[in-house]
Coordinates of C-alpha atoms in Angstrom, one line a residue:
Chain A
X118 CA 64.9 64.6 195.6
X119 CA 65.7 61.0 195.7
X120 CA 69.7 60.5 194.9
X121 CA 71.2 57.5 193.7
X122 CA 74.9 57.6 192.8
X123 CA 77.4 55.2 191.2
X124 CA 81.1 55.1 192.0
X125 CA 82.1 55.5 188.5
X126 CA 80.6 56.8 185.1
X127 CA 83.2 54.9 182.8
X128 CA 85.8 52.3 184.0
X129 CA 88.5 50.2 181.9
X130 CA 89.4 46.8 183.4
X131 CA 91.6 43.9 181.9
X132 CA 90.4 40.3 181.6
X133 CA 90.2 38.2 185.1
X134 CA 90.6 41.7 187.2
X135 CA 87.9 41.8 190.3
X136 CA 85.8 44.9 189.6
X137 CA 83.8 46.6 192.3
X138 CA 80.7 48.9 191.1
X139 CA 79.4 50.9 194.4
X140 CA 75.9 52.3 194.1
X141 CA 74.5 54.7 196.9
X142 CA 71.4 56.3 197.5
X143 CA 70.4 58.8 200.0
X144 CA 66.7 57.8 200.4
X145 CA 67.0 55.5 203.3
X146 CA 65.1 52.9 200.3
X147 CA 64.7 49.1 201.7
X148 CA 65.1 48.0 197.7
X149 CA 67.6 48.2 195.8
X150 CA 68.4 46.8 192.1
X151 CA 71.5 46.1 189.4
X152 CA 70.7 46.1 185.9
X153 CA 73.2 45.7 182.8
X154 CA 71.3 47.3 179.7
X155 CA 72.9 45.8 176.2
X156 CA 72.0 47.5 172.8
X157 CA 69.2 45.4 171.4
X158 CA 68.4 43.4 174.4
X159 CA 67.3 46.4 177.0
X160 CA 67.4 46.2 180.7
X161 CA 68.0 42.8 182.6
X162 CA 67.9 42.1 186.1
X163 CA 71.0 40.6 187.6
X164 CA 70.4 41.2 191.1
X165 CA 68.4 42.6 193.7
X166 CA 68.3 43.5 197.7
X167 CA 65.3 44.0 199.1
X168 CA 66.4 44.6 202.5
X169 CA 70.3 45.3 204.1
X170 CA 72.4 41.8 203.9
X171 CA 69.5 40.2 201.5
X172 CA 70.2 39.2 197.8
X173 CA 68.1 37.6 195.3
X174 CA 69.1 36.5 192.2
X175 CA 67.6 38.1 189.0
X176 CA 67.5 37.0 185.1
X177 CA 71.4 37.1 184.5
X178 CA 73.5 36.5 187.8
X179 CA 75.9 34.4 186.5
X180 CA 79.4 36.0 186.8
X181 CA 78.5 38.3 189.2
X182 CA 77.7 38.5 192.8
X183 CA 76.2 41.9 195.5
X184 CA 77.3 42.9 198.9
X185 CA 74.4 44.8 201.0
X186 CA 76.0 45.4 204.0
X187 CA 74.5 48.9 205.1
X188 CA 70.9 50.1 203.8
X189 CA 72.5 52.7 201.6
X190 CA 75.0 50.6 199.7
X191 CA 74.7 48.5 197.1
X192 CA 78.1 46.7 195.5
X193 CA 78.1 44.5 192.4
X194 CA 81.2 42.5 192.3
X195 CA 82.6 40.8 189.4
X196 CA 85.2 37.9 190.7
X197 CA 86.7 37.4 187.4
X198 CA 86.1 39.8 184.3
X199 CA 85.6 38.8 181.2
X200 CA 85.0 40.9 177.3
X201 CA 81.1 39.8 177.8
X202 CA 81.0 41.7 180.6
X203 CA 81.3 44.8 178.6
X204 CA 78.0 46.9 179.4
X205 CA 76.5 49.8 180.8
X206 CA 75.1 49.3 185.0
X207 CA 72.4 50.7 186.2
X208 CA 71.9 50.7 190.0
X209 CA 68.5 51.8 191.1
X210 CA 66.4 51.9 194.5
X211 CA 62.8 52.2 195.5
X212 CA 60.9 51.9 198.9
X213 CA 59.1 48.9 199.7
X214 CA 55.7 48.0 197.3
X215 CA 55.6 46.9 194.0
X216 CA 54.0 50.3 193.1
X217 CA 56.9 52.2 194.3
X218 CA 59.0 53.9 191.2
X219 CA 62.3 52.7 190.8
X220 CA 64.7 55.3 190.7
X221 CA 68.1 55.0 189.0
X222 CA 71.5 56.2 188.9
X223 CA 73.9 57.7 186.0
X224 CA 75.2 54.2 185.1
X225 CA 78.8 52.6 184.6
X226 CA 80.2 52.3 181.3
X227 CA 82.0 48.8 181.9
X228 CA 85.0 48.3 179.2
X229 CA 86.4 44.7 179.8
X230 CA 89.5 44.2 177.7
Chain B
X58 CA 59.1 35.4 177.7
X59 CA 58.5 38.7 176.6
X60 CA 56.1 40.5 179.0
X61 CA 56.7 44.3 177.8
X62 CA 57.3 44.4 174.3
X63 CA 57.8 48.0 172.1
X64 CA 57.9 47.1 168.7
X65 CA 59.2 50.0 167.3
X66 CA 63.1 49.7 167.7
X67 CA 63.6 53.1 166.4
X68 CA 61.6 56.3 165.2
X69 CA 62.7 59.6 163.5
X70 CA 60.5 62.6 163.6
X71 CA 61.0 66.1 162.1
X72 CA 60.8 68.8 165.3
X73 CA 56.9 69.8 166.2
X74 CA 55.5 66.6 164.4
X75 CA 53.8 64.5 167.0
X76 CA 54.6 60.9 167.6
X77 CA 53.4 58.0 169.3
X78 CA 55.5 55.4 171.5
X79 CA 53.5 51.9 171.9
X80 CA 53.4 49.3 174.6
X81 CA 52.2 46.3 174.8
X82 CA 52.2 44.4 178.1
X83 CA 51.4 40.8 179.5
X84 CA 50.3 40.1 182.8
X85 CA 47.6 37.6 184.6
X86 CA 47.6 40.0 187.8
X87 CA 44.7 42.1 188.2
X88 CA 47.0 44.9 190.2
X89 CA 50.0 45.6 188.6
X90 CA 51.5 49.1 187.2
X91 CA 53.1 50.4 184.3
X92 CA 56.1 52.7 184.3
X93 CA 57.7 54.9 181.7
X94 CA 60.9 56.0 181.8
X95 CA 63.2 58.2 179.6
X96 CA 66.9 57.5 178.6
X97 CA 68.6 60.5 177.3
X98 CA 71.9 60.4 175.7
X99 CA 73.6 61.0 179.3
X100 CA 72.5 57.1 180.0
X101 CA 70.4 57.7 183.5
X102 CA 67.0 56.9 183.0
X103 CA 64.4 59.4 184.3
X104 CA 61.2 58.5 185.4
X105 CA 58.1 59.6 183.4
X106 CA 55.0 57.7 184.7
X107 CA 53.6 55.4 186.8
X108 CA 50.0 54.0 186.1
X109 CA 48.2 51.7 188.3
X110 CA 45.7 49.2 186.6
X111 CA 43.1 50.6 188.4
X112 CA 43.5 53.7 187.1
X113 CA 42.3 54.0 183.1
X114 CA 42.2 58.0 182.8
X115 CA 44.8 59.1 180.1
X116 CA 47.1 61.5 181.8
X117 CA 48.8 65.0 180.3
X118 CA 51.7 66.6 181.0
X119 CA 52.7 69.4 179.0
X120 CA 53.3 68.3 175.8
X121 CA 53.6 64.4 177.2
X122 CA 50.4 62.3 177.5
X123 CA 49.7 58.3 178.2
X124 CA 46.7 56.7 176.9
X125 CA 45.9 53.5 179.0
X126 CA 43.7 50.8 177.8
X127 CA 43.1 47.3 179.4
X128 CA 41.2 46.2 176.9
X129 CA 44.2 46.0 174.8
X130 CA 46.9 45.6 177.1
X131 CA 48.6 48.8 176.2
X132 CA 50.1 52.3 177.5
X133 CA 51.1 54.3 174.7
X134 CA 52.9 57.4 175.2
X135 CA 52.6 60.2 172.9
X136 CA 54.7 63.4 172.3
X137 CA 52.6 66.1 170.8
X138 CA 55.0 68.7 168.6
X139 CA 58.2 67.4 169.5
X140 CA 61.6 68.7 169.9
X141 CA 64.9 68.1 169.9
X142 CA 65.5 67.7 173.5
X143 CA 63.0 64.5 173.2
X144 CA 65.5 62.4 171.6
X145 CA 66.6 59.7 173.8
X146 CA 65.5 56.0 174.8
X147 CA 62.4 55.5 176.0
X148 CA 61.8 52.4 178.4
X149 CA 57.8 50.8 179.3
X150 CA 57.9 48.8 182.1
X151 CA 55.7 46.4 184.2
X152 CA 55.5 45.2 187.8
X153 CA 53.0 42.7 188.8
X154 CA 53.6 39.4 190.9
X155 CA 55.7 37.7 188.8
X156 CA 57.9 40.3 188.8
X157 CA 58.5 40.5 192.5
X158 CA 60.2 43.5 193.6
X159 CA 61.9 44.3 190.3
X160 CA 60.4 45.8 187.1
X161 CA 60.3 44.2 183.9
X162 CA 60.9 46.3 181.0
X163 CA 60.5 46.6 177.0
X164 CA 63.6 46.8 175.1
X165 CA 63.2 50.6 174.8
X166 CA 62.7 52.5 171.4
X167 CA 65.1 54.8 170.2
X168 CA 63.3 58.3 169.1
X169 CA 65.5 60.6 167.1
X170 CA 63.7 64.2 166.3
X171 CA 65.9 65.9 163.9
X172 CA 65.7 70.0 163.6

């Protein structure tokens, strides 16, 4: 069974803080994917990595930025938090091909105050 | 612009009525594939489905089927005498070309089934 996991399930951070949201996944999967999902508005793309140490921006980067420095890692870093912020992430991972599923982890209930 | 849309924001059902889920999709690709994905109250998002466009058969599973049709662009997903465990979000997605290595999704509709 593929695995993906997130570091946290709910996190509380103040304004301006630097928040770290780890995402691993046990399925040695060359893609891997951050969404935020918003009530009304769905899933968005904010960034991807298809391969270790490559990013690619997605529909909404701005505020954030990833670290891929080992296949199974995934890190979505927010330099300077702010209320809009507030959100559920979803990290997921596939294996190369756009017919591969996407699989996802629990999600992080962000709380920005 | 909108490339999955799921018009129906929210359903409620009374338990063992059946109900239908629609998606529309857009796409200029000839190969691309369609994805359904449940969001129970938890928050993960489990995967349901995954149609190719090559592929038209409906599929069943248990009490789950998907009715594919090119001809209008849709995937709808039907649950035949619901229950309460159903409830949750339910997400259509796309990934063709344009979407690259990511998937593109609806904005989900909310199905409540109430005892």
């Amino acid at each position: 069974d593929v695995k993906v996991t997130q570091s946290s399930r709910y996190l509380v951070k103040r304004t301006g803080e630097k928040v770290f949201l780890e995402c691993v996944q046990d399925m040695d999967h060359e893609n891997m994917f951050w969404y935020r999902q918003d009530p009304g508005l769905g899933l968005r793309l904010i960034y991807f990595s298809y391969d270790v140490k490559m990013k690619e921006k997605g529909d909404i980067p701005e505020g954030y930025s990833v670290s891929r420095e080992k296949k199974e890692r995934f890190s979505l870093i927010l330099e300077s938090a702010s209320t809009n912020q507030t959100s559920m992430y979803l990290c997921a991972s596939k294996t190369r091909g756009r017919q591969e599923t996407q699989y996802f982890g629990p999600g992080t209930r962000l709380l920005v105050l | 612009a909108q490339k999955v849309t799921q018009a129906q924001t929210e359903i409620s059902v009374v338990e063992k009525e059946d109900v239908t889920l629609d998606c529309v999709y857009e796409t200029r690709d000839t190969t691309y594939y369609l994805f359904w994905y449940k969001q129970p109250p938890s928050g993960e998002l489990v995967f349901l489905i995954r149609r190719n466009s090559f592929d038209e058969q409906n599929e069943i599973s248990g009490r789950y089927s998907w009715n594919f049709q090119k001809s209008t662009s849709s995937f709808n997903f039907t649950i035949t005498a619901s229950q309460v465990v159903d409830s949750a979000v339910y997400f259509c997605a796309l990934s063709d070309s344009n979407s690259g290595y990511a998937l593109n999704f609806g904005k989900g509709t909310s199905l409540l089934v109430t005892p």
